[in-house]
mmCIF file of C-alpha atoms in Angstrom:
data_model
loop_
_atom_site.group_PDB
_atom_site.id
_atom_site.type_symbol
_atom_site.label_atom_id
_atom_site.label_comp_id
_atom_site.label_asym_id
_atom_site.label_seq_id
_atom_site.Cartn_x
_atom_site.Cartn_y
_atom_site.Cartn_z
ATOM 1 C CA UNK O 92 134.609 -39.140 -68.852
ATOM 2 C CA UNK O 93 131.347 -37.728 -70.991
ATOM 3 C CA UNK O 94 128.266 -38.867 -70.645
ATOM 4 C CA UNK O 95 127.975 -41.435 -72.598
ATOM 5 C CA UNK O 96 131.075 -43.510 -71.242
ATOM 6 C CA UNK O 97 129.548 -42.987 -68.223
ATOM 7 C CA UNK O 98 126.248 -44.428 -69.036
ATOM 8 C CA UNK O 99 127.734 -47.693 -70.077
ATOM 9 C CA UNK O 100 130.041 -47.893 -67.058
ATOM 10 C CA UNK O 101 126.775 -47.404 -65.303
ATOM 11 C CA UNK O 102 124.959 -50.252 -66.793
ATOM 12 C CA UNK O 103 127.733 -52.747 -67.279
ATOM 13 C CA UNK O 104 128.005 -51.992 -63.456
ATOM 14 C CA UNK O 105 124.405 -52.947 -62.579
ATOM 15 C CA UNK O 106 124.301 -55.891 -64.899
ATOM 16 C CA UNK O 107 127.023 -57.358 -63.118
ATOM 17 C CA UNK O 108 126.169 -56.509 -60.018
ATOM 18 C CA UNK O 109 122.492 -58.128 -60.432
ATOM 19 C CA UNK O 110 124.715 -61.429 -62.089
ATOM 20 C CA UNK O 111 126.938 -61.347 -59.041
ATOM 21 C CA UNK O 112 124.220 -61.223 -56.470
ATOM 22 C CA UNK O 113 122.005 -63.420 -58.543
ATOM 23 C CA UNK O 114 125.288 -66.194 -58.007
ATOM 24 C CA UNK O 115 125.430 -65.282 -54.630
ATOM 25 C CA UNK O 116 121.665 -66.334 -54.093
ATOM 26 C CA UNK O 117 122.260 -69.435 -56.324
ATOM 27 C CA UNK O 118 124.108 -70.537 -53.385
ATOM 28 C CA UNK O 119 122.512 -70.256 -50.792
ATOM 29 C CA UNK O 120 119.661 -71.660 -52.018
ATOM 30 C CA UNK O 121 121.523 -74.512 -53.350
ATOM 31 C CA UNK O 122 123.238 -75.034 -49.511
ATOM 32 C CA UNK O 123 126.475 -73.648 -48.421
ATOM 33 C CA UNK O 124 128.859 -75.934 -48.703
ATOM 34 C CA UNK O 125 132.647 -76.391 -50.614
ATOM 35 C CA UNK O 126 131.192 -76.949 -54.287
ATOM 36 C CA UNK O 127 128.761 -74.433 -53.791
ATOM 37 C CA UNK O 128 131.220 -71.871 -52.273
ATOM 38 C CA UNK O 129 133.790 -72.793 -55.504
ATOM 39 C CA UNK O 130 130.752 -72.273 -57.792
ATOM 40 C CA UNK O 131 129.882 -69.092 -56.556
ATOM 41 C CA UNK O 132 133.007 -67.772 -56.908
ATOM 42 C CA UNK O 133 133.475 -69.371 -60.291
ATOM 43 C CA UNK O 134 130.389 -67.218 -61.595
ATOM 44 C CA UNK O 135 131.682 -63.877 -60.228
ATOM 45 C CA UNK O 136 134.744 -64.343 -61.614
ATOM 46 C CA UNK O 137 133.544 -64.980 -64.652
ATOM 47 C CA UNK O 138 130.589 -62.574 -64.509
ATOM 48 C CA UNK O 139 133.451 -59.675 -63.751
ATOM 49 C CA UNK O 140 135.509 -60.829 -67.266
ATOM 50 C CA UNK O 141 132.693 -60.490 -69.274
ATOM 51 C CA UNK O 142 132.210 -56.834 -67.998
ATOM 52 C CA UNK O 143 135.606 -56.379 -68.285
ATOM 53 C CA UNK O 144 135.570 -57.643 -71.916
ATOM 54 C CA UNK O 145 132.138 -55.391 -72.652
ATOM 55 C CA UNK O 146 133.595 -52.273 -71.055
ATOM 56 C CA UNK O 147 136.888 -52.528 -73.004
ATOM 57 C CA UNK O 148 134.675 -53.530 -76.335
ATOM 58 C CA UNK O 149 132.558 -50.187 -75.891
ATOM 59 C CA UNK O 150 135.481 -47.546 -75.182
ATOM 60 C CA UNK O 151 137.291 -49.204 -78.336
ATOM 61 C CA UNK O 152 134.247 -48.418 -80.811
ATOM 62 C CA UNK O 153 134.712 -45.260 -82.802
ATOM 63 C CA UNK O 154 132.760 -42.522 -81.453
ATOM 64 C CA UNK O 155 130.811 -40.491 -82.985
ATOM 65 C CA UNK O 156 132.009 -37.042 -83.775
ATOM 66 C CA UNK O 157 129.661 -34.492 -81.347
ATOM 67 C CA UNK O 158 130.981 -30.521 -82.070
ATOM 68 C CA UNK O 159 130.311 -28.696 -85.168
ATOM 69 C CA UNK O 160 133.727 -28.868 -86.539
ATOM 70 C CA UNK O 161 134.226 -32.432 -85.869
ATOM 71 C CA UNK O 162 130.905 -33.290 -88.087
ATOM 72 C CA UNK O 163 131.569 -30.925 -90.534
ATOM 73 C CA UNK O 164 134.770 -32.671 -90.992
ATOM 74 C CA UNK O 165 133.425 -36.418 -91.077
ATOM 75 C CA UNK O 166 131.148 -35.130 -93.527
ATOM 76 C CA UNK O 167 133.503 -34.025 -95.794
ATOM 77 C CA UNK O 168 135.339 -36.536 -95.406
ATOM 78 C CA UNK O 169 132.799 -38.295 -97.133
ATOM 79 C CA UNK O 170 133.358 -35.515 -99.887
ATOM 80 C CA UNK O 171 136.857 -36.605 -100.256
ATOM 81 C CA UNK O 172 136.163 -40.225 -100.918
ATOM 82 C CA UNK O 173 133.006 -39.004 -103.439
ATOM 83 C CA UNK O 174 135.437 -37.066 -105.273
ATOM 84 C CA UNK O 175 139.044 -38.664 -105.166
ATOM 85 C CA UNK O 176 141.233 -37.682 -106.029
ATOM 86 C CA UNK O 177 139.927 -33.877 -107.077
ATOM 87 C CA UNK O 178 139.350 -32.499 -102.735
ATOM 88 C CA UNK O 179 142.212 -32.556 -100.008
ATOM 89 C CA UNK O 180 142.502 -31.007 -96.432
ATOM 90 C CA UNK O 181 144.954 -28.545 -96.580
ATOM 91 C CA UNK O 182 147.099 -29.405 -93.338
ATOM 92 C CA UNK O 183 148.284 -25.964 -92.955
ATOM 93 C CA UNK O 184 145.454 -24.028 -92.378
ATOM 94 C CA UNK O 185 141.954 -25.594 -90.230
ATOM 95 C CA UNK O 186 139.121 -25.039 -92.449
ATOM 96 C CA UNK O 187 140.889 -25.144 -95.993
ATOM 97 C CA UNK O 188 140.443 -27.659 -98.100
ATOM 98 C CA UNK O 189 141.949 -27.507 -101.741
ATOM 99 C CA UNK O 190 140.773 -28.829 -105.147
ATOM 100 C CA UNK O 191 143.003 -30.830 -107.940
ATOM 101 C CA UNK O 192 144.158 -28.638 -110.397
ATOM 102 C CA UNK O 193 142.544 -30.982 -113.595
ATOM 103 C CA UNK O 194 138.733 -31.801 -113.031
ATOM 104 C CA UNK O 195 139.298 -34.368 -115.318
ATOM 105 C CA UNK O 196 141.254 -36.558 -112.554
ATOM 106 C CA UNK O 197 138.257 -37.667 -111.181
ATOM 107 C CA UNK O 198 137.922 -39.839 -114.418
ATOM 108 C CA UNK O 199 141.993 -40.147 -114.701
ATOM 109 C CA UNK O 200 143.100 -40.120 -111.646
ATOM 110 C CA UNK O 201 145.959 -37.754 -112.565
ATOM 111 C CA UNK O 202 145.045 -34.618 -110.063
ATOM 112 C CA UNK O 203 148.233 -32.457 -110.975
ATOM 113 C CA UNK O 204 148.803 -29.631 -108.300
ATOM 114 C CA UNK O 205 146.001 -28.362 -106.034
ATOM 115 C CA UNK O 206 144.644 -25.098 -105.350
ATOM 116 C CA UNK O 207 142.087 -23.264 -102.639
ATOM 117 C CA UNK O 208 138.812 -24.584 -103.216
ATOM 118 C CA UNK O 209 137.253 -22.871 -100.098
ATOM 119 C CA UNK O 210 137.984 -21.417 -96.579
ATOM 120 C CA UNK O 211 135.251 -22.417 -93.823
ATOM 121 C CA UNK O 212 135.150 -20.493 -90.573
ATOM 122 C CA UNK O 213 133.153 -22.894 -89.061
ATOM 123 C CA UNK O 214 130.394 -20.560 -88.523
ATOM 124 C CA UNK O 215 129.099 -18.149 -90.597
ATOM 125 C CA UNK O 216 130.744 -17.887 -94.199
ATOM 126 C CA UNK O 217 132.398 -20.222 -96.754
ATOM 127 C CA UNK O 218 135.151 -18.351 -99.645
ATOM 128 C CA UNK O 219 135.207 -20.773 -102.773
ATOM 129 C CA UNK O 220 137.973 -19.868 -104.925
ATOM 130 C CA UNK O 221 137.264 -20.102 -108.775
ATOM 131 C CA UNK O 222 141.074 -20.850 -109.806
ATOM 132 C CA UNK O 223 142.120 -20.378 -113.339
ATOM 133 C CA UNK O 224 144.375 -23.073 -113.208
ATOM 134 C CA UNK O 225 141.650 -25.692 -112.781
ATOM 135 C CA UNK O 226 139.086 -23.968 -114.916
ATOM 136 C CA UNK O 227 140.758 -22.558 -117.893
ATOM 137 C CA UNK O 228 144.438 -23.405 -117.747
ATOM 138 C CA UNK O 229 147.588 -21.749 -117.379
ATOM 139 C CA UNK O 230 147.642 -21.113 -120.624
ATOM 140 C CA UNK O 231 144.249 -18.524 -120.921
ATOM 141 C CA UNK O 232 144.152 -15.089 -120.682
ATOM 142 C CA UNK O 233 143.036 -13.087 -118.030
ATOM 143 C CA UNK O 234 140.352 -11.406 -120.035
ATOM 144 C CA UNK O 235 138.799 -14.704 -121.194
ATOM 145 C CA UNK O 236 139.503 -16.134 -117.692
ATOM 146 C CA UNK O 237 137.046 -13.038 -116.100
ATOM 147 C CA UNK O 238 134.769 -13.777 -118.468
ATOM 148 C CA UNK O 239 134.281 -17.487 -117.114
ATOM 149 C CA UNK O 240 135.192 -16.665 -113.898
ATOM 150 C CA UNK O 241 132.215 -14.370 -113.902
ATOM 151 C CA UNK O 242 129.929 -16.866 -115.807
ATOM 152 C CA UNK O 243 130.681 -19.593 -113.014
ATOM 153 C CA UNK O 244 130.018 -17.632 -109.885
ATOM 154 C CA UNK O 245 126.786 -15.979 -110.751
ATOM 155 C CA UNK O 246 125.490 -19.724 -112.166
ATOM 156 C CA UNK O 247 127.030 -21.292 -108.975
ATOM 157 C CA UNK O 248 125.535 -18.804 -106.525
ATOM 158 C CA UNK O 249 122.161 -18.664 -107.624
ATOM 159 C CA UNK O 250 121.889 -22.065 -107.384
ATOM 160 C CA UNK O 251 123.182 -22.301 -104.215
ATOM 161 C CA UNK O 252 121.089 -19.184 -102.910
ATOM 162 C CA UNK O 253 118.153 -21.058 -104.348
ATOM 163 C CA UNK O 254 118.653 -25.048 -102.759
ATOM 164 C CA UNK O 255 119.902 -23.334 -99.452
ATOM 165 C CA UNK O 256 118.180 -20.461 -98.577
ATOM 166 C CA UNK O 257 117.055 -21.653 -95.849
ATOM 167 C CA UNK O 258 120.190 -20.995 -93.929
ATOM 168 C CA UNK O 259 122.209 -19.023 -96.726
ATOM 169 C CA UNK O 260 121.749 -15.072 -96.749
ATOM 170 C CA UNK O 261 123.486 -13.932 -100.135
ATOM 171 C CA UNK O 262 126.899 -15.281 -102.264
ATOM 172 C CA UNK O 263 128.793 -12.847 -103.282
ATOM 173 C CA UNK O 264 131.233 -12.278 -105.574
ATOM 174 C CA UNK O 265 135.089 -11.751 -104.547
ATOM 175 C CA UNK O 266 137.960 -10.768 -106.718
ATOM 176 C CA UNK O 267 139.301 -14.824 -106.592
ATOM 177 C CA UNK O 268 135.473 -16.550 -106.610
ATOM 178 C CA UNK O 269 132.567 -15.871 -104.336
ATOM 179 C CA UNK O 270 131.667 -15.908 -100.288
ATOM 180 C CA UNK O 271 128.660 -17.474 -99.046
ATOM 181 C CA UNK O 272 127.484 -16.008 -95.832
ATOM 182 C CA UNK O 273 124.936 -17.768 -93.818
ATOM 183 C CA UNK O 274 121.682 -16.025 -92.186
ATOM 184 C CA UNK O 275 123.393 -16.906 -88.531
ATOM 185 C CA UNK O 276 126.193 -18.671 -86.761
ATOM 186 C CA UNK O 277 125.813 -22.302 -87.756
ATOM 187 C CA UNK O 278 126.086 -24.346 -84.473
ATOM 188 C CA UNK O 279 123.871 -28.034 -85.035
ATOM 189 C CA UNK O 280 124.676 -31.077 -86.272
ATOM 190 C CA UNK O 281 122.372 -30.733 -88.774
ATOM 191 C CA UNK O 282 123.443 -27.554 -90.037
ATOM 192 C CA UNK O 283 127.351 -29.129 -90.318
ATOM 193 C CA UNK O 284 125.840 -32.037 -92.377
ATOM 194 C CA UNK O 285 124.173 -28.903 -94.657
ATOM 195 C CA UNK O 286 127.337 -26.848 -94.774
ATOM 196 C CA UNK O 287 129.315 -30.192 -96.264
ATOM 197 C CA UNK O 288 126.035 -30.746 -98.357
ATOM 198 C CA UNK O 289 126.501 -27.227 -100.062
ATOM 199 C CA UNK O 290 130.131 -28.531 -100.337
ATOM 200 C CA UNK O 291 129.012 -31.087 -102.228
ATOM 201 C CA UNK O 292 126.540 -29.074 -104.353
ATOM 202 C CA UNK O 293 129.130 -26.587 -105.163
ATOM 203 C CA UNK O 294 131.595 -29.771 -106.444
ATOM 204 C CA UNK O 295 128.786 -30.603 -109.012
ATOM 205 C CA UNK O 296 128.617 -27.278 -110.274
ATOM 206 C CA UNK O 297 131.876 -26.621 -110.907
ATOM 207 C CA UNK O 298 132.627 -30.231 -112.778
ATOM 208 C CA UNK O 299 129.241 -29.120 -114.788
ATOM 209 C CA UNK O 300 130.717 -25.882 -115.375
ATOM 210 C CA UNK O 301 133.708 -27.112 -116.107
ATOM 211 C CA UNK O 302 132.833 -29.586 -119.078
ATOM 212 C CA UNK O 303 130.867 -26.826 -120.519
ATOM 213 C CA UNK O 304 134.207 -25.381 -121.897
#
């Protein structure tokens, strides 16, 4: 049981228990007699449904996700919906999520096949992939891709390095796209919502980058 569960067994227990003896009194200020007796009884009783009823109501609400990971992920799940159909969790590997292989099915809806968009350690570095597939096609060579690829990271990581440096320590470049590495081992809420926000940031880009071909 965590705390808060706890809290509201808590109160629903001392609301009821002030109703109950507040029924009790009711009675024998009223007199004690059969009807009285019947009506007490009638008020517990129905006093101990309606806690019943609020207790079951409270454990049944969604709660609210409380560890790092478990933010990060509502957050991006938010990312998901923003961007359907272009991000997916990849269920194979915690902390992968993979992009739609034509940017263009955000406005289509035709995603193709998807690739590695990033990696996410849950602490202190993201790897964004810079596919070929999604940015040039199948079809380009690997000396224009390099080219772009090349272009695209150094645009994307400045910008990043620029809106987030307040927890992000450098990007740099990789052989498939570039890492961002944070300053320390993210650990907040807040700093979850700000890993899905660069996330988010780092979507923009590329669809910017992207129509630019």
């Amino acid at each position: 049981m965590d705390k808060i569960d706890f809290q509201e067994k808590v109160l629903g227990g001392i609301f009821g228990g002030i109703a109950i003896i507040a029924a009790i009194a009711e009675m024998f200020i009223n007199g004690i007699d059969a009807a009285s007796v019947v009506g007490a009884i009638k008020d517990v009783f129905g006093t101990l449904i309606v806690i019943v009823l609020f207790i079951t109501f409270i454990r049944q609400m969604p709660k609210k996700a409380k560890d790092f990971k478990g933010i990060f992920k509502a957050e991006m799940d938010k990312n998901i919906t923003k961007y359907s159909p272009l991000i997916e969790v990849d269920s194979d590997k915690d902390g992968r999520y993979k992009i739609a292989s034509r940017l263009d099915a955000i406005y289509d809806n035709n995603s193709g096949a998807y690739h590695t968009l990033f990696d996410f350690d849950y602490s202190s570095e993201i790897e964004f992939y810079v596919s070929k597939t999604v940015f040039a096609g199948r079809g380009a060579s690997d000396n224009e891709f390099a080219e772009l690829q090349g272009r695209i990271v150094s645009d994307v990581s400045r910008k990043i390095e620029k809106g987030f440096g307040e927890i992000v320590s450098e990007c740099s470049k990789t052989n498939s796209g570039f890492k961002i590495k944070f300053n320390h081992s993210l650990a907040t809420a807040e700093e979850a919502v700000m890993a899905a926000e660069i996330v988010d940031n780092v979507m923009l880009l590329f669809i910017a980058e992207y129509k630019k071909k």
